Coordinates of C-alpha atoms in Angstrom, one line a residue:
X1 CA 0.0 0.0 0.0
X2 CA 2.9 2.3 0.4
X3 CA 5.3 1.2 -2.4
X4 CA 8.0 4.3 -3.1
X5 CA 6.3 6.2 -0.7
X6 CA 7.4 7.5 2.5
X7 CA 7.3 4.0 5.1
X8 CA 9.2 2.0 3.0
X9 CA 12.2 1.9 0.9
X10 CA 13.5 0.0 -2.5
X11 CA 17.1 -1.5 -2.6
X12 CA 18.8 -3.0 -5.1
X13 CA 19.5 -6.7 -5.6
X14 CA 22.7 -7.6 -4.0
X15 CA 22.8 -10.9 -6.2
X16 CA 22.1 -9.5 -9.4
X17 CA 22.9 -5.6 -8.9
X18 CA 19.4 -4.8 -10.5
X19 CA 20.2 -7.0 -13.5
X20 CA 17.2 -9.1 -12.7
X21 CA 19.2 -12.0 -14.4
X22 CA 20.9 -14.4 -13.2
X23 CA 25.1 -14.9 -13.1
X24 CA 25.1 -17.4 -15.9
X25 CA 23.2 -15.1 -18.6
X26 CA 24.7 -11.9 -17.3
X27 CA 28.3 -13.7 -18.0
X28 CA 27.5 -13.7 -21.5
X29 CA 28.7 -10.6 -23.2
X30 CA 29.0 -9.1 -26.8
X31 CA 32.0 -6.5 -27.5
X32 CA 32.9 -7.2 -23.7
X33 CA 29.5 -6.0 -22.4
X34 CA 26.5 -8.3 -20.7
X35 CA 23.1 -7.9 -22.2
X36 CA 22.5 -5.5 -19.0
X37 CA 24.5 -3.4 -19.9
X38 CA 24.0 -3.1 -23.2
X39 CA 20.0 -2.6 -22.7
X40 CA 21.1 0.0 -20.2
X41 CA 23.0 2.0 -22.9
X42 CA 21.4 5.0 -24.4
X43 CA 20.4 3.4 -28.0
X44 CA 23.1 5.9 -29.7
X45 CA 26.2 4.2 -27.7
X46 CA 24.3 0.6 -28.7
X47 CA 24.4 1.4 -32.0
X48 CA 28.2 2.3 -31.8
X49 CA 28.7 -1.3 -29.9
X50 CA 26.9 -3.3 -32.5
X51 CA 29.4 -1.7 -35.7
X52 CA 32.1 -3.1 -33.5
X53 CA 30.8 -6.1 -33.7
X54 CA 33.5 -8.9 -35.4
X55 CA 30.9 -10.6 -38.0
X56 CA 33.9 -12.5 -39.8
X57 CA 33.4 -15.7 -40.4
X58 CA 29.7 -16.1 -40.2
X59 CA 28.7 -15.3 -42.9
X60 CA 25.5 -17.9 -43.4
X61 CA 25.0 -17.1 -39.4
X62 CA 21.8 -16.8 -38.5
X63 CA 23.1 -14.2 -35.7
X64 CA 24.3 -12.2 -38.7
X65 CA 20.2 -11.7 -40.0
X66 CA 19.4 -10.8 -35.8
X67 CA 22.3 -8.2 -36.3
X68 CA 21.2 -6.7 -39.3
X69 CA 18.3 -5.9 -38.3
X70 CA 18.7 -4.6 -35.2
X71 CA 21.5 -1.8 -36.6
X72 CA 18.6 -1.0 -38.9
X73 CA 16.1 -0.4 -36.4
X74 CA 18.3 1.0 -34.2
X75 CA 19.4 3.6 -36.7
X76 CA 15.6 4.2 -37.4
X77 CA 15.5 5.3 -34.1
X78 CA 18.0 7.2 -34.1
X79 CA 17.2 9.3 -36.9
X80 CA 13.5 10.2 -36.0
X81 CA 15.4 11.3 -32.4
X82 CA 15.3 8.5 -29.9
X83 CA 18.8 7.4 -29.5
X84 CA 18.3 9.5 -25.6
X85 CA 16.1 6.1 -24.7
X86 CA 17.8 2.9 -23.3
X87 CA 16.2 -0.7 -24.0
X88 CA 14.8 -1.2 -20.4
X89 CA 13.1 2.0 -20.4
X90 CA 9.9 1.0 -19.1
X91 CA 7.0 1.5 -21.6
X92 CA 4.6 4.0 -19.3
X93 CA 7.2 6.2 -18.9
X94 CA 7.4 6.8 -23.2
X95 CA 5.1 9.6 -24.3
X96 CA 2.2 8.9 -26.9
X97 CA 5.0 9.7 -30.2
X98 CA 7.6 8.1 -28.7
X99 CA 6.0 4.5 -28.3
X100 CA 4.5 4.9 -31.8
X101 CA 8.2 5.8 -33.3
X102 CA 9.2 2.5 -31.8
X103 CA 6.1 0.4 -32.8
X104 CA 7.1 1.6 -36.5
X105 CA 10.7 0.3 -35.7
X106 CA 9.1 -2.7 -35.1
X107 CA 8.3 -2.7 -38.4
X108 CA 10.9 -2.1 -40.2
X109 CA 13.1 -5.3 -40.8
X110 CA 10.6 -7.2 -40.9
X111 CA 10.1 -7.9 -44.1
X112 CA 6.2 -8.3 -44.0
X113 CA 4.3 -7.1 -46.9
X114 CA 0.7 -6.7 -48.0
X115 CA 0.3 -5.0 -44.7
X116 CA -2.0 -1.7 -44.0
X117 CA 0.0 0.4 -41.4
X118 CA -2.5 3.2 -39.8
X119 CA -0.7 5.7 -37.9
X120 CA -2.3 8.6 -36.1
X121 CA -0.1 11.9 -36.1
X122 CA 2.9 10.0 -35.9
X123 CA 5.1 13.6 -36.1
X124 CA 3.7 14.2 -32.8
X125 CA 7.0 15.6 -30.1
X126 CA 9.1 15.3 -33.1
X127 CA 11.7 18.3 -34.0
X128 CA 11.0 19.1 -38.1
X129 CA 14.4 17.4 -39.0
X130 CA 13.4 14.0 -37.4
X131 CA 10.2 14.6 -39.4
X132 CA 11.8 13.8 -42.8
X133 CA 13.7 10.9 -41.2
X134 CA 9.9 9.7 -40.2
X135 CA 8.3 10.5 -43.8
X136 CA 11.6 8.0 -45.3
X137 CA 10.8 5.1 -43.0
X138 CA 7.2 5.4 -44.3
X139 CA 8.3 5.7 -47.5
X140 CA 10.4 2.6 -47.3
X141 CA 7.4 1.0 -45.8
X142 CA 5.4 1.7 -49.1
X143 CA 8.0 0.6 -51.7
X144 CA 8.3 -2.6 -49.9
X145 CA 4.6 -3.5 -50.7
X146 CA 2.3 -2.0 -47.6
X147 CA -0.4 0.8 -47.7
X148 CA 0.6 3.9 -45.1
X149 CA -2.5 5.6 -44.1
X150 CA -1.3 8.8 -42.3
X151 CA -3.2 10.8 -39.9
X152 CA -1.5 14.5 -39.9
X153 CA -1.3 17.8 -40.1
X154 CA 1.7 18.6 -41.3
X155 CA 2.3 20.1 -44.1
X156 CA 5.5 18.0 -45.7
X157 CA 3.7 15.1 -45.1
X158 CA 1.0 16.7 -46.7
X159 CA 2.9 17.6 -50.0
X160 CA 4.6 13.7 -49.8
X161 CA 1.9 11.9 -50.0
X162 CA 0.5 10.0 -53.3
X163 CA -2.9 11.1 -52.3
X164 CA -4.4 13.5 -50.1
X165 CA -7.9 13.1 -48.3
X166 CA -9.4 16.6 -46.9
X167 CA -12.1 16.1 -43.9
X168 CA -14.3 18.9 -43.3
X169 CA -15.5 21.5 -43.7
X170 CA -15.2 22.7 -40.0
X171 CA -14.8 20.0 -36.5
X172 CA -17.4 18.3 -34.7
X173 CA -20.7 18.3 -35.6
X174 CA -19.7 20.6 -39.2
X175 CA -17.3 18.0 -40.4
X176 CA -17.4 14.5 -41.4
X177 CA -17.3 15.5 -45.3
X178 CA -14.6 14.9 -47.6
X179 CA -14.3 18.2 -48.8
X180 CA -11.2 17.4 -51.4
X181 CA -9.1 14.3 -52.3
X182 CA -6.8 13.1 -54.6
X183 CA -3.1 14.4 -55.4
X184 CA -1.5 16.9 -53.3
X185 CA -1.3 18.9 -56.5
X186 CA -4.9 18.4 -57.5
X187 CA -6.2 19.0 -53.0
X188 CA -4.1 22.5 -53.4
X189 CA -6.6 23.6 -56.2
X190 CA -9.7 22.9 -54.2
X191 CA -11.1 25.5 -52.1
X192 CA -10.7 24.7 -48.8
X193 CA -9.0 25.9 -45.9
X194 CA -6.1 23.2 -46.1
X195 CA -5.6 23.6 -49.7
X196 CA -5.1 27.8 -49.2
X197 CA -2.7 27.0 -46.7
X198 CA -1.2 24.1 -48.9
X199 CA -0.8 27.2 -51.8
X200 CA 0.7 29.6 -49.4
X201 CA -2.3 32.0 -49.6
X202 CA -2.9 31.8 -45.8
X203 CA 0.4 32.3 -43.9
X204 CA 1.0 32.8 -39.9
X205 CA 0.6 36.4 -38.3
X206 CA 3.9 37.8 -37.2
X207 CA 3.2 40.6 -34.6
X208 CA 4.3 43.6 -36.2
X209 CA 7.3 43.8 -33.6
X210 CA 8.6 41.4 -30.8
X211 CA 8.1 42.5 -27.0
X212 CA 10.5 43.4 -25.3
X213 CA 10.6 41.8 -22.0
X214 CA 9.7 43.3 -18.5
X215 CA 12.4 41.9 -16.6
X216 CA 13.7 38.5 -16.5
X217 CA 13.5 35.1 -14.7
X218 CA 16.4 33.3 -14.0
X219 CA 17.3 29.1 -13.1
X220 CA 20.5 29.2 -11.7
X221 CA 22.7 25.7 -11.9
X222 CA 19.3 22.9 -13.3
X223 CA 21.6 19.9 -13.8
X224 CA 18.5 17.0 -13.9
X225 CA 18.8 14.1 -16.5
X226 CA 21.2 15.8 -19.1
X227 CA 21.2 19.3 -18.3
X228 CA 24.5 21.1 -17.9
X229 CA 23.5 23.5 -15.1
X230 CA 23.7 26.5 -17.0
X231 CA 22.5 29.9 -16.4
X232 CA 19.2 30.0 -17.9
X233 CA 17.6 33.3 -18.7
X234 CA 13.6 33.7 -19.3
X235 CA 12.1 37.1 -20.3
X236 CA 9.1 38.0 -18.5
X237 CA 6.0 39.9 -20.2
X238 CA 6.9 38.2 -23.4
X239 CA 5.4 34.6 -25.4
X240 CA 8.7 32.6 -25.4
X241 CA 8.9 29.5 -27.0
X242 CA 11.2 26.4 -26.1
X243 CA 12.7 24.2 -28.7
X244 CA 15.2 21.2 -29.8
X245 CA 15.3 18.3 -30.8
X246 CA 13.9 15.1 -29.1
X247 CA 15.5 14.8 -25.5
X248 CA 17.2 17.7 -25.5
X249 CA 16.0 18.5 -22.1
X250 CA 13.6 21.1 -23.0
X251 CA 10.5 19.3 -20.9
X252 CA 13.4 18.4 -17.9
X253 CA 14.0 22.3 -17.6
X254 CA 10.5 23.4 -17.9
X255 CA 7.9 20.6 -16.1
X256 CA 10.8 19.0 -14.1
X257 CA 12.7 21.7 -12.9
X258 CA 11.0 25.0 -13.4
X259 CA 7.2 23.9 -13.2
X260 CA 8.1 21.2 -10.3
X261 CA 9.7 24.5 -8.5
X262 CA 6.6 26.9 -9.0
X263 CA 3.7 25.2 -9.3
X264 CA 4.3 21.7 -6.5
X265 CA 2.7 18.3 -8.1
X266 CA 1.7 16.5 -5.4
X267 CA 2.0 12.8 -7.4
X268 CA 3.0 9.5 -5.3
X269 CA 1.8 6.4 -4.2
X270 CA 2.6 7.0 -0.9
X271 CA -0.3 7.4 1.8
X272 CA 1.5 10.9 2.9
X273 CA 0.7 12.4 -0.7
X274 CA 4.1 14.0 -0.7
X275 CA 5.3 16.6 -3.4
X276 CA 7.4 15.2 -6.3
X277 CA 10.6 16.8 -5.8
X278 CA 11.8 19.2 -8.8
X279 CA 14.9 18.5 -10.8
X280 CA 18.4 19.1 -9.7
X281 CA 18.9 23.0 -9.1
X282 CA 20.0 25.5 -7.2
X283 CA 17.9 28.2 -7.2
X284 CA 15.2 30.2 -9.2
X285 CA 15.1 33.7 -8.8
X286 CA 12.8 36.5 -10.4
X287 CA 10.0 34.4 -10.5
X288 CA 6.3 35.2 -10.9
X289 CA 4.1 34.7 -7.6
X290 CA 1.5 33.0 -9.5
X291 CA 2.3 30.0 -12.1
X292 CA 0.1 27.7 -13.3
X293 CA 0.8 24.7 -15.4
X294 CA -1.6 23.9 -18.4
X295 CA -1.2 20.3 -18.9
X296 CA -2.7 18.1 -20.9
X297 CA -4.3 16.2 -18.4
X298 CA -8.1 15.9 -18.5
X299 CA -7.9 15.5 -14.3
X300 CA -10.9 18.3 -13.3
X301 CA -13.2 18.5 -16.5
X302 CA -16.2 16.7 -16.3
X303 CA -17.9 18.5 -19.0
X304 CA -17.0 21.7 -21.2
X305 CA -20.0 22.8 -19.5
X306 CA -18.5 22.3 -15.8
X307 CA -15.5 23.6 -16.3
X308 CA -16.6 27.2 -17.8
X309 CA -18.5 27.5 -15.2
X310 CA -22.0 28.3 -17.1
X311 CA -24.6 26.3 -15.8
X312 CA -25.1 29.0 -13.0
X313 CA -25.7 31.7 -15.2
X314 CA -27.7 29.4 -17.7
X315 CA -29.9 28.5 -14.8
X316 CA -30.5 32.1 -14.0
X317 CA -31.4 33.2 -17.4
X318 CA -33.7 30.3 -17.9
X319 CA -35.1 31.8 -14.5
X320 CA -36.0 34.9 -15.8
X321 CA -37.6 34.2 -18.8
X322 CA -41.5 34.0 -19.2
X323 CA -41.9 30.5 -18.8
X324 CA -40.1 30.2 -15.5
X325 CA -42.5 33.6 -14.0
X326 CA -45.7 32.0 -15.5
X327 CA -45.0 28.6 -14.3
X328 CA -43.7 29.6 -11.0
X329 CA -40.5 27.6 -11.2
X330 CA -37.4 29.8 -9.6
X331 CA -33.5 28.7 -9.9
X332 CA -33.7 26.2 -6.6
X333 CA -36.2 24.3 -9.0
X334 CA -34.5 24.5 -12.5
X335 CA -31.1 23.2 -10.8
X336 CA -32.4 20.4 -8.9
X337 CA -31.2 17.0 -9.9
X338 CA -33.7 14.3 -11.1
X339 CA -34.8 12.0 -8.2
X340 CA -34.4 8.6 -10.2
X341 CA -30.5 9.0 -11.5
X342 CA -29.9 12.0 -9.0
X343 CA -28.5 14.3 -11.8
X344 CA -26.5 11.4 -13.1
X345 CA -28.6 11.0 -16.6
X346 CA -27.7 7.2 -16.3
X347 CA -29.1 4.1 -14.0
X348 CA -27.2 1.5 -12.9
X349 CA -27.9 -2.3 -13.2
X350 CA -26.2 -4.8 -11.5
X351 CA -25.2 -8.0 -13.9
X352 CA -23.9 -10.2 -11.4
X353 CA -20.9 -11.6 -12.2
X354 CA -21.0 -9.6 -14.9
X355 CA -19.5 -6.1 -15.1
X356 CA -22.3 -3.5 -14.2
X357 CA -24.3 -2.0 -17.1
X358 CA -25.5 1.9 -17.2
X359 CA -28.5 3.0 -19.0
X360 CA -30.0 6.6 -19.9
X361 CA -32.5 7.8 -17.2
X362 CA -35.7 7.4 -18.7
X363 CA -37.2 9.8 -16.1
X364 CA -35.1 12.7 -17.3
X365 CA -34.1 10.9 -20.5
X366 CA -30.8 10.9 -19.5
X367 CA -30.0 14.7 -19.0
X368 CA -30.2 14.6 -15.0
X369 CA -32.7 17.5 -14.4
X370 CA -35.7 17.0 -12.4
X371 CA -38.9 16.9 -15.0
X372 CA -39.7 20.7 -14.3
X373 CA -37.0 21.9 -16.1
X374 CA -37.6 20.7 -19.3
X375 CA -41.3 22.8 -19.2
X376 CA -39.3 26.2 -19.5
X377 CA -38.1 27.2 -22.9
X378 CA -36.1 30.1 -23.7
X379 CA -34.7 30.5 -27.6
X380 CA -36.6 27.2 -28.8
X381 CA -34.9 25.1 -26.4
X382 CA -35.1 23.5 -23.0
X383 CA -32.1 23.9 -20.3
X384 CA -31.6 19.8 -20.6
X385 CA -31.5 20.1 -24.2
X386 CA -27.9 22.7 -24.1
X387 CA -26.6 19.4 -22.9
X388 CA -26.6 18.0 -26.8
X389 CA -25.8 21.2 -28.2
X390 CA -21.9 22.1 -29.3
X391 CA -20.6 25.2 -28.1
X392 CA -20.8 27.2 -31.5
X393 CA -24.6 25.9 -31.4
X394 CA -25.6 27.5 -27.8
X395 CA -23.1 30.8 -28.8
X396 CA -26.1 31.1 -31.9
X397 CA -28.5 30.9 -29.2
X398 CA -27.0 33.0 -26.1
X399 CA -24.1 35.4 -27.7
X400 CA -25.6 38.0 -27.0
X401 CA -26.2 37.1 -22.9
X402 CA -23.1 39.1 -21.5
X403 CA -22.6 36.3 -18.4
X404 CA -22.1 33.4 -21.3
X405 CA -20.5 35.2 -24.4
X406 CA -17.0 35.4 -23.3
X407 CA -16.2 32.4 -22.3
X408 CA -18.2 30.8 -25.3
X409 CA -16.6 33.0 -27.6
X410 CA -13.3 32.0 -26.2
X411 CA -13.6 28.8 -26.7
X412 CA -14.9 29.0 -30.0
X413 CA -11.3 31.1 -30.4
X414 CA -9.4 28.0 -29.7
X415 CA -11.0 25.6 -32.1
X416 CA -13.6 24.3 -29.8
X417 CA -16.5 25.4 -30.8
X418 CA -17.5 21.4 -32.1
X419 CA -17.6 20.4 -28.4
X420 CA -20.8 19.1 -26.7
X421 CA -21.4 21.0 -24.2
X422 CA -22.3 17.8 -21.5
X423 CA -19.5 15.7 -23.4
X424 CA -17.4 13.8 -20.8
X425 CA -14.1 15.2 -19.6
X426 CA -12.2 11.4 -20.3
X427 CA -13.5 11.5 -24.3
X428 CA -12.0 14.6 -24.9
X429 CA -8.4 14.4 -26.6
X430 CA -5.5 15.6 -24.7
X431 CA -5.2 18.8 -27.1
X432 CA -8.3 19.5 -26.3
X433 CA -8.5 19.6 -22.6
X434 CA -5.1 21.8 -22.2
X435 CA -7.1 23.9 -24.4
X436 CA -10.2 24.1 -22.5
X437 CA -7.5 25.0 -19.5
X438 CA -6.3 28.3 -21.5
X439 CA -9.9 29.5 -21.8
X440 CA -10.8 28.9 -18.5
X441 CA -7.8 30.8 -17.4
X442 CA -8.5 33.6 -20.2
X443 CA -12.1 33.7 -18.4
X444 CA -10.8 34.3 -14.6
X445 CA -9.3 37.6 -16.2
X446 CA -6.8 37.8 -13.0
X447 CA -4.7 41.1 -12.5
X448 CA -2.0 39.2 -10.6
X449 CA 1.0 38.7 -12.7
X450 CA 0.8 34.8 -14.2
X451 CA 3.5 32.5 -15.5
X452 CA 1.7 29.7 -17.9
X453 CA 3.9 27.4 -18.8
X454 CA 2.2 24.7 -21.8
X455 CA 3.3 21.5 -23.1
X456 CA 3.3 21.1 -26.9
X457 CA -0.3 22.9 -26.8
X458 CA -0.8 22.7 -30.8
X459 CA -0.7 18.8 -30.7
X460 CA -3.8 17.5 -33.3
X461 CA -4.2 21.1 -34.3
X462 CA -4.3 22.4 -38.0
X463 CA -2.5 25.3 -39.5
X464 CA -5.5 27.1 -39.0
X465 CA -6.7 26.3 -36.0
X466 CA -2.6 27.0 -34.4
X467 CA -3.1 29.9 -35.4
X468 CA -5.8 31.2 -33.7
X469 CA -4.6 29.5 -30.5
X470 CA -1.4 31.2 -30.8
X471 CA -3.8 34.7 -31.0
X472 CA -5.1 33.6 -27.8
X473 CA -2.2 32.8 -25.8
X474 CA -1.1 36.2 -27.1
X475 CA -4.4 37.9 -25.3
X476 CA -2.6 36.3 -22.6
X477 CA 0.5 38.0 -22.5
X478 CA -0.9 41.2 -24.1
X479 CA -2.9 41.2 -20.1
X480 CA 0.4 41.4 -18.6
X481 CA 1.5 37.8 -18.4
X482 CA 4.5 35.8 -19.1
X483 CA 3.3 32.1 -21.4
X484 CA 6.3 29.2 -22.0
X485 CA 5.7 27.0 -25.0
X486 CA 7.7 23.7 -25.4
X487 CA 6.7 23.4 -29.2
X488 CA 8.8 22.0 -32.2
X489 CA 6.0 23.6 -34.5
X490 CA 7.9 26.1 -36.7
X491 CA 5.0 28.3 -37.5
X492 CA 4.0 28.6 -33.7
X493 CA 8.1 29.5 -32.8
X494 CA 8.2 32.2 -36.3
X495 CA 5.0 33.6 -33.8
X496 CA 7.0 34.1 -30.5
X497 CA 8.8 36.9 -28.7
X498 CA 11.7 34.9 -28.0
X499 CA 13.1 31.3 -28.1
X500 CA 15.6 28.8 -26.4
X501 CA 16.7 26.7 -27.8
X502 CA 18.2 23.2 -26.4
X503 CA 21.0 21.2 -27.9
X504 CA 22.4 20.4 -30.4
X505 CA 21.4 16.7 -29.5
X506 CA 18.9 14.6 -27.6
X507 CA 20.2 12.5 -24.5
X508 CA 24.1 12.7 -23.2
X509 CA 24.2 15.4 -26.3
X510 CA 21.9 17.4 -25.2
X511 CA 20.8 19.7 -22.3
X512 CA 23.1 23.0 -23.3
X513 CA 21.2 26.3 -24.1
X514 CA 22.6 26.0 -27.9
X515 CA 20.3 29.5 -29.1
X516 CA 18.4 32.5 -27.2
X517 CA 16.9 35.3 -28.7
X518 CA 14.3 36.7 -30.9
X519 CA 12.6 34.2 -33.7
X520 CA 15.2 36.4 -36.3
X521 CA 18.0 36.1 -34.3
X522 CA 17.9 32.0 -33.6
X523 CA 17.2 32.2 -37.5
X524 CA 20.5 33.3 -38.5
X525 CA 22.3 30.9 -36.3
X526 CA 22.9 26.8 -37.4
X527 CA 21.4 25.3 -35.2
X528 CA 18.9 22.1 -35.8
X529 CA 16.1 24.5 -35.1
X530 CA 17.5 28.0 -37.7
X531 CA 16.9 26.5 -41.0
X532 CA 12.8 25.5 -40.7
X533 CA 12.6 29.0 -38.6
X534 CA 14.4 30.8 -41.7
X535 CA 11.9 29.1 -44.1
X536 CA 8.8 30.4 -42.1
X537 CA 9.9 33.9 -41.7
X538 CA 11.1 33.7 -45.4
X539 CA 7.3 32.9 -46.9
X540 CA 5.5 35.5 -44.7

C-alpha cells in the first residue's frame, strides 16, 4: 500500500545488482559488455557497440540476419530522435509519439508485406528534422509492398503523400465531409482551408514587432537528466517558445525543474501524498508569484460545460424568462437533480458476475434534471437540451447574454466550438482539454501577474486552427502575463517573442542552451532549429 512512498524503501538486488538475471546469462557478453548493460546504454552508444561487432566468419549465421536488423532499427530510431532512450526503459514512462516511433521500428526489418500500417499523427514531439527521417521510413514501408495511411497535419507530409484526403469543412458536428481528395497537386486547387494554406495563400501572423521583456526570470545551476547547469535566462512579459530536438532537455528544464519548483505536483503512491521533488537546481530567482501549469491532463473536466463554469448563469437566465415567472418555477427548482439518477442522466444495473451496465435515465431521459425543467423554454430550447448542443450551437442561441459570451466565444477562439457542451471530460483528446484550460484561465481575467507554462499545446491542431490558438495565448501576454511554449512547430516558434533553444542533440548530447533570442536572431544561427525557422519567416 505504500510502495516508493514514505514508510518503506527499495534497494537494489545484491545478487544481481538490479540485473534481474541471473550470473550465468549476465556472463555472456558481446563486445565485452552483458546484455544488462548493453539494454542500459542509451540506443546511440548501442548502436556504436553493434558496428564493432566482429561478423567474420559467419557469414550464413543466422546471428548475422538478428544483427542486421537490429543496426537497422536502431538507426531508425536514431534518426527520427530516440537514440536518448535505453532498452529497459519502461514503456509507461514513453510519451504517446515516442512509443509509436518505436512500434514503426518494429516494423521495419521485418520484411512483411501486403500490410495496412494506420498511424495517427505519428510527427507528434518530433523536431521538423526527425520529421523527414519519419516521412523516409514510411516511405520505405510503401515501396516494400504495404499501404501507409497517415493521420497529420503537417504540411511535408502533406505535399509527400500519393494522395491526399481533406475532412471537413469545419470540426465536430460541421465535419465529417470529404471536402477534397486526390493528389496533393490536385487538393491544393480545391477551395478549402487546407488547400489555401497548402498554396501559401494563408500564412502565420507575425506581430508587427517582438516584445521586449519586462524583466527577467532566471534558473541558476538545473543539472537533472542531461542538463548542464547552465544559467538559464527567461524574459518576462513576453510569449517565449522552447525548442530542440527530441531529448534535448527542453521538458526536464521546464515541467521537471522549473514547473516542479513553482507550481508543486503532489503525485505519489505514498499514503503521505508527498510533493514530487523538482529536478536538480540550485535556485530560481525573479520568478512570478503566481504559475500555473496547463497540462494536458483531462484531471478536473467533467464536461466543457463544468469547467466554464456556465450552468449558473444558464440557470438564471432560464429563470428569468416568461416560462419560468408564468409557471412559478425559480432557480432552486431549475437546478435540482432528477430523483431517479440523481442528476447522473444514467441508472445503474447490477449483472452479477458480470461487469455493471448503465442505461440513460428514462425519467429525465438521460440529462439529469428533475422533470420541471424541461417545461421552460427560452430560444426554442429547453435547459436539458444545451446538454446535446456544441458550443458554437448554444453561442447562436446566447451570444448576446453578456454572463455566457465570453467564455463561449473563447472557446470558439481555440478551435472548440464542435464540443458538446455535457460531453465527458475522459473522451476529450488531450489537445483538447489543455485547451479548455487556456480559456478557463483567459475567463478568470486575473490582474496578478501569471507564469503559464504549456506542453506542446498545438498537438492534433491544423495550420489554422494553431493559429488562432497562438492569438489567444497572445491575449494572454498582451494582459500582462508571461506564457512558455515547449513546441517543435515552426510556424507557432516564427509567432514568439523569444526562443531557447536546447541542444544540439537529444540525450548525453543534449541539455546546453545552444540558441536565445528573438525568432530572427535564432534564424540566423545553425542550429537544428534556424533553418525550418528561416523558411517560415522567409514565406511570410
Amino acid at each position: 500500500w505504500d510502495v516508493g512512498g514514505t514508510y518503506t524503501q527499495t534497494e537494489v538486488c545484491p545478487a544481481c545488482g538490479g540485473a534481474r538475471l541471473r550470473p550465468e546469462y549476465l556472463a555472456v557478453t558481446l563486445a565485452g559488455a552483458s546484455i544488462y548493460q548493453l539494454s542500459e546504454m542509451p540506443l546511440v552508444d548501442l548502436l556504436d557497440v553493434l558496428h564493432t561487432v566482429d561478423t567474420a566468419g559467419f557469414a550464413d549465421h543466422p546471428a548475422l540476419d538478428s544483427l542486421t536488423i537490429c543496426v537497422r532499427r536502431l538507426r531508425f530510431l536514431l534518426q527520427v530522435g530516440l537514440g536518448y532512450l535505453n532498452l529497459n526503459r519502461v514503456t509507461a514512462t514513453l510519451s504517446a509519439g515516442e512509443a509509436q516511433r518505436i512500434k514503426l521500428a518494429g516494423l521495419l526489418g521485418s520484411q512483411l508485406t501486403a500490410l495496412t500500417v494506420l498511424l495517427d499523427e505519428p510527427s507528434r514531439g518530433m523536431h521538423p528534422s526527425e520529421v523527414e527521417a519519419l516521412l523516409a521510413a514510411l516511405t520505405e514501408l510503401r515501396d516494400a509492398g504495404n499501404t501507409v495511411i497517415v493521420v497529420e497535419h503537417d504540411p511535408l507530409f502533406m505535399h509527400s503523400a500519393d494522395y491526399l484526403i481533406d475532412m471537413g469543412p469545419g470540426a465536430g458536428v460541421l465535419g465529417g465531409d470529404i471536402v477534397a481528395q486526390g493528389t496533393p497537386e490536385q487538393v491544393q486547387q480545391a477551395d478549402t482551408v487546407t488547400a489555401q494554406w497548402l498554396r501559401g495563400e494563408r500564412q502565420v501572423i507575425l506581430p508587427s514587432s517582438r516584445r521586449t521583456p519586462r524583466r527577467w526570470m532566471t534558473i541558476h545551476g538545473a543539472r537533472a537528466n542531461n542538463l548542464r547547469g547552465e544559467l538559464v535566462r527567461v524574459p518576462l512579459g513576453t510569449l517565449t517558445g522552447v525548442c530542440g530536438v527530441s531529448g534535448s532537455g527542453k521538458s526536464t528544464l521546464m515541467l521537471d525543474t522549473l514547473g516542479r519548483v513553482l507550481v508543486p505536483k503532489k503525485q505519489t503512491t505514498s499514503v503521505a501524498y508527498e510533493p514530487v521533488d523538482p529536478g536538480e537546481h540550485d535556485r530560481i530567482t525573479g520568478a512570478p508569484s503566481r504559475a500555473i501549469l496547463l497540462d494536458q491532463s483531462r484531471q478536473g473536466i467533467s464536461s466543457p460545460l463544468a469547467y466554464l463554469e456556465l450552468l449558473k448563469p444558464l440557470i438564471t437566465l432560464y429563470a428569468e424568462s416568461e416560462d419560468a415567472l408564468a409557471l412559478g418555477i425559480g432557480e432552486k427548482t431549475l437546478a435540482e437533480p432528477c430523483s431517479v439518477c440523481k442528476g447522473h442522466g444514467s441508472t445503474r444495473i447490477e449483472m452479477g458476475f458480470l461487469p455493471d451496465v448503465h442505461v440513460p435515465c428514462d425519467a429525465c431521459q438521460g440529462s439529469g434534471y428533475a422533470p420541471e425543467a424541461w417545461g421552460v423554454r427560452l430560444r426554442g430550447a429547453a435547459l436539458p437540451e444545451l446538454n446535446e448542443l456544441t458550443v458554437d450551437e448554444v453561442y447562436t442561441l446566447f451570444g448576446d447574454v453578456e454572463s455566457l459570451a465570453r467564455p463561449l466565444k473563447l472557446a470558439r477562439a481555440v478551435g472548440l466550438g464542435y464540443l458538446v457542451m455535457c460531453q465527458p471530460g475522459y473522451s476529450l483528446s488531450s489537445g483538447e482539454a489543455q485547451r479548455l484550460k487556456i480559456v478557463g484561465e483567459l475567463c478568470r481575467k486575473t490582474t496578478q501577474e501569471t507564469l503559464y507554462i504549456l506542453d506542446e499545446p498545438t498537438v492534433g491542431q491544423s495550420l489554422e486552427d494553431i493559429r488562432q490558438l497562438v492569438m489567444v495565448l497572445q491575449r494572454l501576454v498582451d494582459d500582462g502575463h508571461t506564457v512558455i511554449v515547449i513546441e517543435h512547430h515552426p510556424h507557432v516558434l516564427a509567432m514568439c517573442d523569444w526562443l531557447i533553444e536546447l541542444g544540439p542533440g537529444g540525450g548525453p548530447a543534449g541539455g546546453q542552451v545552444i540558441a536565445a533570442g528573438t525568432p530572427e536572431e535564432v534564424a540566423r544561427g545553425n542550429t537544428p532549429t534556424a533553418l525550418y525557422l528561416r523558411r517560415i519567416l522567409e514565406e511570410t
